[in-house]
């Protein structure tokens, strides 16, 4: 039972940064902007938050400045891809490469192998033990003892659903994504909507980076996001842009990561092989979803004939 509890607890733990990137990326996706830069934005959030916390000794300052710096990246991505109409994929990869190179350069310049802020951040102290829920057998061990950003990430799934489907802003985002010319014809500023959608994603990716580096480990290492931004894009694709469905796929990838880590504890010399489990899961899920969607499209085409 303890092993199962650990797996489920770790599933939520490892899903959080992916869910935050998914929720943020959904707005750009709905506005018909393919934000490949989610990975770089998350890495910027992780790197800048750890660096600022180390330099200032303030957790809150680290969070605020990391969000602001990641918003600057979002503005850069929007300017090139929305205003200048550059290729989304090339621009996004440019963002990813820039942040990876910047963080590596700063660490090299400061002669550091990593940024350790454990002397400033008490990781255990950031975990919230929810009254009553913590006392419930099994559920308490899974649902209690997570951080603020973890709980906020899951709450944002509902908030994003409400924003996208029950507000004027959500309607504008979806109209711009589905038919930009029609949106412009009724006076909607399509570029402004796309900018806002990308910036929402940037802010949430910054929080994902903060959760990953500072709140979870009090440590930043090079390329520690390890493809989580791309996993978020895969979850958005698999969930077809629906907040709840996309978040379920993010949980699935979090479960794969959790299983890999917990199985590796009992694997002995071959434990390193389990590192590939989450990535194999992504490939398998993408393949299965693609086959199902293709078959569905073919069936609809047959019925129309």
PDB file of C-alpha atoms in Angstrom:
ATOM      1  CA  UNK A   1       0.000   0.000   0.000  1.00  0.00           C
ATOM      2  CA  UNK A   2       2.849   2.404   0.790  1.00  0.00           C
ATOM      3  CA  UNK A   3       4.287   1.856  -2.690  1.00  0.00           C
ATOM      4  CA  UNK A   4       0.937   2.660  -4.328  1.00  0.00           C
ATOM      5  CA  UNK A   5       0.554   5.763  -2.141  1.00  0.00           C
ATOM      6  CA  UNK A   6       4.040   6.894  -3.118  1.00  0.00           C
ATOM      7  CA  UNK A   7       3.310   6.361  -6.824  1.00  0.00           C
ATOM      8  CA  UNK A   8       0.055   8.347  -6.684  1.00  0.00           C
ATOM      9  CA  UNK A   9       1.603  11.121  -4.575  1.00  0.00           C
ATOM     10  CA  UNK A  10       4.533  11.378  -6.978  1.00  0.00           C
ATOM     11  CA  UNK A  11       2.112  11.405  -9.915  1.00  0.00           C
ATOM     12  CA  UNK A  12       0.620  14.685  -8.666  1.00  0.00           C
ATOM     13  CA  UNK A  13       4.108  15.912  -7.799  1.00  0.00           C
ATOM     14  CA  UNK A  14       5.514  15.294 -11.282  1.00  0.00           C
ATOM     15  CA  UNK A  15       2.343  16.347 -13.124  1.00  0.00           C
ATOM     16  CA  UNK A  16       2.243  19.881 -11.703  1.00  0.00           C
ATOM     17  CA  UNK A  17       4.776  21.639 -13.993  1.00  0.00           C
ATOM     18  CA  UNK A  18       3.294  19.852 -17.015  1.00  0.00           C
ATOM     19  CA  UNK A  19      -0.259  20.866 -16.036  1.00  0.00           C
ATOM     20  CA  UNK A  20       0.787  24.506 -15.574  1.00  0.00           C
ATOM     21  CA  UNK A  21       2.438  24.514 -19.014  1.00  0.00           C
ATOM     22  CA  UNK A  22      -0.612  22.766 -20.501  1.00  0.00           C
ATOM     23  CA  UNK A  23      -3.076  25.278 -19.047  1.00  0.00           C
ATOM     24  CA  UNK A  24      -0.897  28.175 -20.207  1.00  0.00           C
ATOM     25  CA  UNK A  25      -0.313  26.671 -23.645  1.00  0.00           C
ATOM     26  CA  UNK A  26      -4.045  26.076 -24.124  1.00  0.00           C
ATOM     27  CA  UNK A  27      -4.765  29.774 -24.539  1.00  0.00           C
ATOM     28  CA  UNK A  28      -2.199  30.133 -27.324  1.00  0.00           C
ATOM     29  CA  UNK A  29      -3.452  26.895 -28.891  1.00  0.00           C
ATOM     30  CA  UNK A  30      -7.036  28.170 -28.886  1.00  0.00           C
ATOM     31  CA  UNK A  31      -5.835  31.431 -30.471  1.00  0.00           C
ATOM     32  CA  UNK A  32      -4.159  29.385 -33.240  1.00  0.00           C
ATOM     33  CA  UNK A  33      -0.618  30.081 -32.021  1.00  0.00           C
ATOM     34  CA  UNK A  34       1.698  27.083 -31.761  1.00  0.00           C
ATOM     35  CA  UNK A  35       3.914  28.004 -28.820  1.00  0.00           C
ATOM     36  CA  UNK A  36       6.893  25.676 -29.128  1.00  0.00           C
ATOM     37  CA  UNK A  37       8.689  27.963 -26.657  1.00  0.00           C
ATOM     38  CA  UNK A  38       6.932  26.483 -23.596  1.00  0.00           C
ATOM     39  CA  UNK A  39      10.082  24.525 -22.779  1.00  0.00           C
ATOM     40  CA  UNK A  40      12.306  27.612 -22.856  1.00  0.00           C
ATOM     41  CA  UNK A  41       9.817  29.675 -20.864  1.00  0.00           C
ATOM     42  CA  UNK A  42       9.649  27.006 -18.166  1.00  0.00           C
ATOM     43  CA  UNK A  43      13.446  26.823 -18.085  1.00  0.00           C
ATOM     44  CA  UNK A  44      13.635  30.616 -17.760  1.00  0.00           C
ATOM     45  CA  UNK A  45      11.246  30.474 -14.805  1.00  0.00           C
ATOM     46  CA  UNK A  46      13.361  27.794 -13.122  1.00  0.00           C
ATOM     47  CA  UNK A  47      16.700  29.474 -13.812  1.00  0.00           C
ATOM     48  CA  UNK A  48      15.773  33.071 -13.009  1.00  0.00           C
ATOM     49  CA  UNK A  49      13.853  32.200  -9.842  1.00  0.00           C
ATOM     50  CA  UNK A  50      16.751  30.153  -8.440  1.00  0.00           C
ATOM     51  CA  UNK A  51      19.292  32.829  -9.415  1.00  0.00           C
ATOM     52  CA  UNK A  52      17.312  35.696  -7.873  1.00  0.00           C
ATOM     53  CA  UNK A  53      16.627  33.724  -4.690  1.00  0.00           C
ATOM     54  CA  UNK A  54      20.346  32.986  -4.386  1.00  0.00           C
ATOM     55  CA  UNK A  55      21.342  36.624  -4.978  1.00  0.00           C
ATOM     56  CA  UNK A  56      18.666  38.304  -2.841  1.00  0.00           C
ATOM     57  CA  UNK A  57      17.669  35.664  -0.309  1.00  0.00           C
ATOM     58  CA  UNK A  58      14.001  36.397  -1.047  1.00  0.00           C
ATOM     59  CA  UNK A  59      11.679  33.680  -2.326  1.00  0.00           C
ATOM     60  CA  UNK A  60       8.915  36.104  -3.277  1.00  0.00           C
ATOM     61  CA  UNK A  61      11.290  38.357  -5.186  1.00  0.00           C
ATOM     62  CA  UNK A  62      12.543  35.310  -7.048  1.00  0.00           C
ATOM     63  CA  UNK A  63       9.001  34.342  -8.042  1.00  0.00           C
ATOM     64  CA  UNK A  64       8.014  37.863  -9.150  1.00  0.00           C
ATOM     65  CA  UNK A  65      11.162  38.554 -11.178  1.00  0.00           C
ATOM     66  CA  UNK A  66      11.069  35.119 -12.815  1.00  0.00           C
ATOM     67  CA  UNK A  67       7.489  35.762 -13.969  1.00  0.00           C
ATOM     68  CA  UNK A  68       8.469  39.201 -15.313  1.00  0.00           C
ATOM     69  CA  UNK A  69      11.487  37.850 -17.186  1.00  0.00           C
ATOM     70  CA  UNK A  70       9.433  35.036 -18.675  1.00  0.00           C
ATOM     71  CA  UNK A  71       6.806  37.575 -19.762  1.00  0.00           C
ATOM     72  CA  UNK A  72       9.589  39.369 -21.648  1.00  0.00           C
ATOM     73  CA  UNK A  73      10.284  36.085 -23.457  1.00  0.00           C
ATOM     74  CA  UNK A  74       6.565  35.824 -24.215  1.00  0.00           C
ATOM     75  CA  UNK A  75       6.606  39.336 -25.649  1.00  0.00           C
ATOM     76  CA  UNK A  76       9.620  38.473 -27.808  1.00  0.00           C
ATOM     77  CA  UNK A  77       7.917  35.322 -29.079  1.00  0.00           C
ATOM     78  CA  UNK A  78       4.691  37.261 -29.790  1.00  0.00           C
ATOM     79  CA  UNK A  79       6.507  40.097 -31.549  1.00  0.00           C
ATOM     80  CA  UNK A  80       8.321  37.788 -33.928  1.00  0.00           C
ATOM     81  CA  UNK A  81       5.564  35.240 -34.534  1.00  0.00           C
ATOM     82  CA  UNK A  82       2.436  37.414 -34.354  1.00  0.00           C
ATOM     83  CA  UNK A  83       3.540  40.898 -35.428  1.00  0.00           C
ATOM     84  CA  UNK A  84       6.324  39.959 -37.840  1.00  0.00           C
ATOM     85  CA  UNK A  85       4.583  36.706 -38.913  1.00  0.00           C
ATOM     86  CA  UNK A  86       7.678  34.559 -38.454  1.00  0.00           C
ATOM     87  CA  UNK A  87       7.420  30.771 -38.314  1.00  0.00           C
ATOM     88  CA  UNK A  88       6.057  29.647 -34.912  1.00  0.00           C
ATOM     89  CA  UNK A  89       8.269  26.573 -34.735  1.00  0.00           C
ATOM     90  CA  UNK A  90      11.527  28.343 -35.601  1.00  0.00           C
ATOM     91  CA  UNK A  91      10.744  31.205 -33.204  1.00  0.00           C
ATOM     92  CA  UNK A  92       9.856  28.794 -30.402  1.00  0.00           C
ATOM     93  CA  UNK A  93      13.002  26.750 -30.883  1.00  0.00           C
ATOM     94  CA  UNK A  94      14.972  29.990 -30.901  1.00  0.00           C
ATOM     95  CA  UNK A  95      13.514  30.834 -27.486  1.00  0.00           C
ATOM     96  CA  UNK A  96      14.364  27.353 -26.193  1.00  0.00           C
ATOM     97  CA  UNK A  97      17.959  27.486 -27.435  1.00  0.00           C
ATOM     98  CA  UNK A  98      18.475  31.024 -26.137  1.00  0.00           C
ATOM     99  CA  UNK A  99      17.378  30.193 -22.584  1.00  0.00           C
ATOM    100  CA  UNK A 100      19.359  26.942 -22.480  1.00  0.00           C
ATOM    101  CA  UNK A 101      22.486  28.776 -23.659  1.00  0.00           C
ATOM    102  CA  UNK A 102      21.921  31.735 -21.317  1.00  0.00           C
ATOM    103  CA  UNK A 103      21.534  29.556 -18.214  1.00  0.00           C
ATOM    104  CA  UNK A 104      24.598  27.479 -19.140  1.00  0.00           C
ATOM    105  CA  UNK A 105      26.642  30.637 -19.765  1.00  0.00           C
ATOM    106  CA  UNK A 106      25.684  32.250 -16.448  1.00  0.00           C
ATOM    107  CA  UNK A 107      26.525  29.088 -14.512  1.00  0.00           C
ATOM    108  CA  UNK A 108      29.864  28.891 -16.314  1.00  0.00           C
ATOM    109  CA  UNK A 109      30.546  32.599 -15.711  1.00  0.00           C
ATOM    110  CA  UNK A 110      29.742  32.241 -11.996  1.00  0.00           C
ATOM    111  CA  UNK A 111      31.811  29.025 -11.837  1.00  0.00           C
ATOM    112  CA  UNK A 112      28.880  27.029 -10.506  1.00  0.00           C
ATOM    113  CA  UNK A 113      27.792  23.500 -11.370  1.00  0.00           C
ATOM    114  CA  UNK A 114      24.264  24.349 -10.207  1.00  0.00           C
ATOM    115  CA  UNK A 115      22.341  26.920  -8.180  1.00  0.00           C
ATOM    116  CA  UNK A 116      21.590  25.610  -4.705  1.00  0.00           C
ATOM    117  CA  UNK A 117      19.180  27.701  -2.610  1.00  0.00           C
ATOM    118  CA  UNK A 118      18.473  25.157   0.130  1.00  0.00           C
ATOM    119  CA  UNK A 119      19.984  27.574   2.671  1.00  0.00           C
ATOM    120  CA  UNK A 120      17.226  30.056   1.795  1.00  0.00           C
ATOM    121  CA  UNK A 121      14.283  27.842   0.871  1.00  0.00           C
ATOM    122  CA  UNK A 122      12.914  25.265   3.296  1.00  0.00           C
ATOM    123  CA  UNK A 123      11.360  22.775   0.879  1.00  0.00           C
ATOM    124  CA  UNK A 124       9.636  20.777   3.619  1.00  0.00           C
ATOM    125  CA  UNK A 125       8.234  23.982   5.112  1.00  0.00           C
ATOM    126  CA  UNK A 126       6.581  24.913   1.814  1.00  0.00           C
ATOM    127  CA  UNK A 127       4.404  21.812   1.850  1.00  0.00           C
ATOM    128  CA  UNK A 128       0.855  22.336   3.052  1.00  0.00           C
ATOM    129  CA  UNK A 129      -0.813  19.696   5.208  1.00  0.00           C
ATOM    130  CA  UNK A 130      -4.537  20.248   4.746  1.00  0.00           C
ATOM    131  CA  UNK A 131      -6.613  19.837   7.937  1.00  0.00           C
ATOM    132  CA  UNK A 132      -9.068  16.906   7.932  1.00  0.00           C
ATOM    133  CA  UNK A 133      -7.899  15.672   4.500  1.00  0.00           C
ATOM    134  CA  UNK A 134      -4.467  14.826   5.921  1.00  0.00           C
ATOM    135  CA  UNK A 135      -6.173  12.535   8.447  1.00  0.00           C
ATOM    136  CA  UNK A 136      -8.113  10.530   5.859  1.00  0.00           C
ATOM    137  CA  UNK A 137      -6.538   7.089   5.315  1.00  0.00           C
ATOM    138  CA  UNK A 138      -4.901   6.646   1.882  1.00  0.00           C
ATOM    139  CA  UNK A 139      -6.350   9.865   0.402  1.00  0.00           C
ATOM    140  CA  UNK A 140      -4.609  12.026   2.997  1.00  0.00           C
ATOM    141  CA  UNK A 141      -1.207  10.626   2.070  1.00  0.00           C
ATOM    142  CA  UNK A 142      -1.864  11.361  -1.624  1.00  0.00           C
ATOM    143  CA  UNK A 143      -3.666  14.706  -1.591  1.00  0.00           C
ATOM    144  CA  UNK A 144      -2.061  16.428   1.389  1.00  0.00           C
ATOM    145  CA  UNK A 145       1.524  17.608   1.730  1.00  0.00           C
ATOM    146  CA  UNK A 146       1.909  19.380  -1.603  1.00  0.00           C
ATOM    147  CA  UNK A 147       3.010  22.956  -2.277  1.00  0.00           C
ATOM    148  CA  UNK A 148       0.931  26.071  -3.000  1.00  0.00           C
ATOM    149  CA  UNK A 149       1.787  26.079  -6.711  1.00  0.00           C
ATOM    150  CA  UNK A 150       0.775  22.407  -6.963  1.00  0.00           C
ATOM    151  CA  UNK A 151      -2.701  23.103  -5.620  1.00  0.00           C
ATOM    152  CA  UNK A 152      -2.919  26.286  -7.705  1.00  0.00           C
ATOM    153  CA  UNK A 153      -2.022  24.302 -10.831  1.00  0.00           C
ATOM    154  CA  UNK A 154      -4.965  21.946 -10.388  1.00  0.00           C
ATOM    155  CA  UNK A 155      -7.308  24.835  -9.548  1.00  0.00           C
ATOM    156  CA  UNK A 156      -6.209  26.570 -12.754  1.00  0.00           C
ATOM    157  CA  UNK A 157      -7.658  23.704 -14.813  1.00  0.00           C
ATOM    158  CA  UNK A 158     -11.144  24.760 -13.702  1.00  0.00           C
ATOM    159  CA  UNK A 159     -10.337  28.475 -13.998  1.00  0.00           C
ATOM    160  CA  UNK A 160      -9.052  27.991 -17.553  1.00  0.00           C
ATOM    161  CA  UNK A 161     -12.224  26.091 -18.511  1.00  0.00           C
ATOM    162  CA  UNK A 162     -14.390  28.910 -17.161  1.00  0.00           C
ATOM    163  CA  UNK A 163     -12.308  31.590 -18.891  1.00  0.00           C
ATOM    164  CA  UNK A 164     -12.324  29.821 -22.250  1.00  0.00           C
ATOM    165  CA  UNK A 165     -15.990  28.812 -22.352  1.00  0.00           C
ATOM    166  CA  UNK A 166     -17.875  31.220 -20.083  1.00  0.00           C
ATOM    167  CA  UNK A 167     -16.320  34.649 -20.617  1.00  0.00           C
ATOM    168  CA  UNK A 168     -16.143  37.197 -23.414  1.00  0.00           C
ATOM    169  CA  UNK A 169     -12.356  36.914 -23.460  1.00  0.00           C
ATOM    170  CA  UNK A 170     -12.620  33.151 -23.994  1.00  0.00           C
ATOM    171  CA  UNK A 171     -15.025  33.653 -26.873  1.00  0.00           C
ATOM    172  CA  UNK A 172     -12.621  36.143 -28.462  1.00  0.00           C
ATOM    173  CA  UNK A 173      -9.709  33.729 -28.098  1.00  0.00           C
ATOM    174  CA  UNK A 174     -11.636  30.897 -29.724  1.00  0.00           C
ATOM    175  CA  UNK A 175     -13.032  33.078 -32.510  1.00  0.00           C
ATOM    176  CA  UNK A 176      -9.546  34.374 -33.341  1.00  0.00           C
ATOM    177  CA  UNK A 177      -8.260  30.816 -33.416  1.00  0.00           C
ATOM    178  CA  UNK A 178     -11.087  29.439 -35.548  1.00  0.00           C
ATOM    179  CA  UNK A 179     -11.475  32.287 -38.037  1.00  0.00           C
ATOM    180  CA  UNK A 180      -9.185  35.279 -37.664  1.00  0.00           C
ATOM    181  CA  UNK A 181     -10.690  37.189 -40.596  1.00  0.00           C
ATOM    182  CA  UNK A 182     -14.192  36.839 -39.155  1.00  0.00           C
ATOM    183  CA  UNK A 183     -12.888  38.083 -35.797  1.00  0.00           C
ATOM    184  CA  UNK A 184     -11.330  41.138 -37.448  1.00  0.00           C
ATOM    185  CA  UNK A 185     -14.547  41.844 -39.351  1.00  0.00           C
ATOM    186  CA  UNK A 186     -16.466  42.307 -36.079  1.00  0.00           C
ATOM    187  CA  UNK A 187     -13.812  44.582 -34.581  1.00  0.00           C
ATOM    188  CA  UNK A 188     -11.762  42.106 -32.525  1.00  0.00           C
ATOM    189  CA  UNK A 189      -8.071  42.977 -32.341  1.00  0.00           C
ATOM    190  CA  UNK A 190      -6.707  39.548 -33.240  1.00  0.00           C
ATOM    191  CA  UNK A 191      -3.066  40.389 -32.578  1.00  0.00           C
ATOM    192  CA  UNK A 192      -3.835  41.720 -29.106  1.00  0.00           C
ATOM    193  CA  UNK A 193      -5.764  38.550 -28.237  1.00  0.00           C
ATOM    194  CA  UNK A 194      -2.837  36.417 -29.446  1.00  0.00           C
ATOM    195  CA  UNK A 195      -0.385  38.486 -27.409  1.00  0.00           C
ATOM    196  CA  UNK A 196      -2.490  38.051 -24.257  1.00  0.00           C
ATOM    197  CA  UNK A 197      -2.858  34.303 -24.883  1.00  0.00           C
ATOM    198  CA  UNK A 198       0.908  33.851 -25.268  1.00  0.00           C
ATOM    199  CA  UNK A 199       1.625  35.985 -22.179  1.00  0.00           C
ATOM    200  CA  UNK A 200      -0.769  33.917 -20.054  1.00  0.00           C
ATOM    201  CA  UNK A 201       1.185  30.852 -21.129  1.00  0.00           C
ATOM    202  CA  UNK A 202       4.495  32.557 -20.338  1.00  0.00           C
ATOM    203  CA  UNK A 203       3.380  33.481 -16.814  1.00  0.00           C
ATOM    204  CA  UNK A 204       2.167  29.956 -16.056  1.00  0.00           C
ATOM    205  CA  UNK A 205       5.344  28.423 -17.504  1.00  0.00           C
ATOM    206  CA  UNK A 206       7.313  30.695 -15.164  1.00  0.00           C
ATOM    207  CA  UNK A 207       5.342  29.294 -12.210  1.00  0.00           C
ATOM    208  CA  UNK A 208       6.004  25.781 -13.521  1.00  0.00           C
ATOM    209  CA  UNK A 209       9.727  26.572 -13.517  1.00  0.00           C
ATOM    210  CA  UNK A 210       9.541  28.026 -10.003  1.00  0.00           C
ATOM    211  CA  UNK A 211       7.752  24.911  -8.782  1.00  0.00           C
ATOM    212  CA  UNK A 212      10.289  22.639 -10.454  1.00  0.00           C
ATOM    213  CA  UNK A 213      13.483  24.347  -9.282  1.00  0.00           C
ATOM    214  CA  UNK A 214      12.824  26.389  -6.137  1.00  0.00           C
ATOM    215  CA  UNK A 215       9.658  25.090  -4.538  1.00  0.00           C
ATOM    216  CA  UNK A 216      10.336  21.403  -5.155  1.00  0.00           C
ATOM    217  CA  UNK A 217      14.122  20.982  -4.971  1.00  0.00           C
ATOM    218  CA  UNK A 218      15.677  24.341  -3.992  1.00  0.00           C
ATOM    219  CA  UNK A 219      18.127  23.571  -6.783  1.00  0.00           C
ATOM    220  CA  UNK A 220      18.639  24.530 -10.426  1.00  0.00           C
ATOM    221  CA  UNK A 221      20.678  22.448 -12.850  1.00  0.00           C
ATOM    222  CA  UNK A 222      21.230  22.858 -16.581  1.00  0.00           C
ATOM    223  CA  UNK A 223      18.273  21.794 -18.737  1.00  0.00           C
ATOM    224  CA  UNK A 224      16.393  20.519 -15.699  1.00  0.00           C
ATOM    225  CA  UNK A 225      13.027  20.914 -17.454  1.00  0.00           C
ATOM    226  CA  UNK A 226      14.021  17.792 -19.447  1.00  0.00           C
ATOM    227  CA  UNK A 227      11.421  18.166 -22.187  1.00  0.00           C
ATOM    228  CA  UNK A 228       8.437  18.922 -19.957  1.00  0.00           C
ATOM    229  CA  UNK A 229       7.429  21.805 -22.229  1.00  0.00           C
ATOM    230  CA  UNK A 230       7.268  19.436 -25.195  1.00  0.00           C
ATOM    231  CA  UNK A 231       5.325  16.931 -23.093  1.00  0.00           C
ATOM    232  CA  UNK A 232       2.817  19.721 -22.405  1.00  0.00           C
ATOM    233  CA  UNK A 233       2.469  20.332 -26.158  1.00  0.00           C
ATOM    234  CA  UNK A 234       1.869  16.599 -26.641  1.00  0.00           C
ATOM    235  CA  UNK A 235      -0.814  16.667 -23.927  1.00  0.00           C
ATOM    236  CA  UNK A 236      -2.525  19.633 -25.619  1.00  0.00           C
ATOM    237  CA  UNK A 237      -2.491  17.789 -28.933  1.00  0.00           C
ATOM    238  CA  UNK A 238      -3.818  14.564 -27.415  1.00  0.00           C
ATOM    239  CA  UNK A 239      -6.545  16.393 -25.490  1.00  0.00           C
ATOM    240  CA  UNK A 240      -7.505  18.428 -28.592  1.00  0.00           C
ATOM    241  CA  UNK A 241      -7.313  21.672 -26.667  1.00  0.00           C
ATOM    242  CA  UNK A 242      -9.901  20.729 -24.009  1.00  0.00           C
ATOM    243  CA  UNK A 243      -8.613  21.784 -20.548  1.00  0.00           C
ATOM    244  CA  UNK A 244      -9.826  18.708 -18.658  1.00  0.00           C
ATOM    245  CA  UNK A 245      -8.754  16.190 -21.300  1.00  0.00           C
ATOM    246  CA  UNK A 246      -5.346  17.812 -21.736  1.00  0.00           C
ATOM    247  CA  UNK A 247      -4.828  17.809 -17.977  1.00  0.00           C
ATOM    248  CA  UNK A 248      -5.700  14.101 -17.817  1.00  0.00           C
ATOM    249  CA  UNK A 249      -2.978  13.402 -20.374  1.00  0.00           C
ATOM    250  CA  UNK A 250      -0.586  15.507 -18.284  1.00  0.00           C
ATOM    251  CA  UNK A 251      -1.506  13.330 -15.289  1.00  0.00           C
ATOM    252  CA  UNK A 252      -0.848  10.239 -17.392  1.00  0.00           C
ATOM    253  CA  UNK A 253       2.650  11.475 -18.221  1.00  0.00           C
ATOM    254  CA  UNK A 254       3.151  12.336 -14.547  1.00  0.00           C
ATOM    255  CA  UNK A 255       2.103   8.786 -13.657  1.00  0.00           C
ATOM    256  CA  UNK A 256       4.645   7.396 -16.126  1.00  0.00           C
ATOM    257  CA  UNK A 257       7.381   9.488 -14.502  1.00  0.00           C
ATOM    258  CA  UNK A 258       6.269   8.395 -11.041  1.00  0.00           C
ATOM    259  CA  UNK A 259       6.252   4.718 -12.038  1.00  0.00           C
ATOM    260  CA  UNK A 260       9.703   5.055 -13.578  1.00  0.00           C
ATOM    261  CA  UNK A 261      11.180   6.562 -10.404  1.00  0.00           C
ATOM    262  CA  UNK A 262       9.506   4.154  -7.996  1.00  0.00           C
ATOM    263  CA  UNK A 263      10.320   1.070 -10.102  1.00  0.00           C
ATOM    264  CA  UNK A 264      13.926   2.197 -10.417  1.00  0.00           C
ATOM    265  CA  UNK A 265      14.270   1.933  -6.624  1.00  0.00           C
ATOM    266  CA  UNK A 266      13.906  -1.847  -6.906  1.00  0.00           C
ATOM    267  CA  UNK A 267      15.707  -2.350 -10.220  1.00  0.00           C
ATOM    268  CA  UNK A 268      19.292  -2.408  -8.994  1.00  0.00           C
ATOM    269  CA  UNK A 269      21.966  -2.016 -11.702  1.00  0.00           C
ATOM    270  CA  UNK A 270      19.436  -1.446 -14.517  1.00  0.00           C
ATOM    271  CA  UNK A 271      17.583   1.359 -12.718  1.00  0.00           C
ATOM    272  CA  UNK A 272      18.799   3.914 -15.265  1.00  0.00           C
ATOM    273  CA  UNK A 273      16.778   2.197 -17.989  1.00  0.00           C
ATOM    274  CA  UNK A 274      13.549   3.318 -16.342  1.00  0.00           C
ATOM    275  CA  UNK A 275      14.385   6.938 -17.215  1.00  0.00           C
ATOM    276  CA  UNK A 276      13.107   6.260 -20.735  1.00  0.00           C
ATOM    277  CA  UNK A 277       9.655   5.110 -19.532  1.00  0.00           C
ATOM    278  CA  UNK A 278       7.999   8.595 -19.551  1.00  0.00           C
ATOM    279  CA  UNK A 279       9.310   9.347 -23.032  1.00  0.00           C
ATOM    280  CA  UNK A 280       8.245   5.967 -24.394  1.00  0.00           C
ATOM    281  CA  UNK A 281       4.825   6.647 -22.894  1.00  0.00           C
ATOM    282  CA  UNK A 282       4.620   9.947 -24.787  1.00  0.00           C
ATOM    283  CA  UNK A 283       5.461   8.239 -28.090  1.00  0.00           C
ATOM    284  CA  UNK A 284       2.971   5.433 -27.456  1.00  0.00           C
ATOM    285  CA  UNK A 285       0.150   7.819 -26.447  1.00  0.00           C
ATOM    286  CA  UNK A 286       0.768  10.135 -29.404  1.00  0.00           C
ATOM    287  CA  UNK A 287       0.738   7.161 -31.770  1.00  0.00           C
ATOM    288  CA  UNK A 288      -2.478   5.761 -30.279  1.00  0.00           C
ATOM    289  CA  UNK A 289      -4.250   9.137 -30.356  1.00  0.00           C
ATOM    290  CA  UNK A 290      -3.149   9.773 -33.950  1.00  0.00           C
ATOM    291  CA  UNK A 291      -4.439   6.360 -35.071  1.00  0.00           C
ATOM    292  CA  UNK A 292      -7.774   6.860 -33.286  1.00  0.00           C
ATOM    293  CA  UNK A 293      -8.258  10.360 -34.702  1.00  0.00           C
ATOM    294  CA  UNK A 294      -7.324   9.227 -38.215  1.00  0.00           C
ATOM    295  CA  UNK A 295      -9.742   6.316 -38.011  1.00  0.00           C
ATOM    296  CA  UNK A 296     -12.481   8.631 -36.752  1.00  0.00           C
ATOM    297  CA  UNK A 297     -11.876  11.053 -39.624  1.00  0.00           C
ATOM    298  CA  UNK A 298     -12.006   8.210 -42.159  1.00  0.00           C
ATOM    299  CA  UNK A 299     -15.264   6.940 -40.672  1.00  0.00           C
ATOM    300  CA  UNK A 300     -16.848  10.385 -40.889  1.00  0.00           C
ATOM    301  CA  UNK A 301     -15.679  10.696 -44.473  1.00  0.00           C
ATOM    302  CA  UNK A 302     -17.234   7.314 -45.315  1.00  0.00           C
ATOM    303  CA  UNK A 303     -20.564   8.324 -43.771  1.00  0.00           C
ATOM    304  CA  UNK A 304     -20.631  11.561 -45.736  1.00  0.00           C
ATOM    305  CA  UNK A 305     -20.233   9.576 -48.936  1.00  0.00           C
TER     306      UNK A 305
END
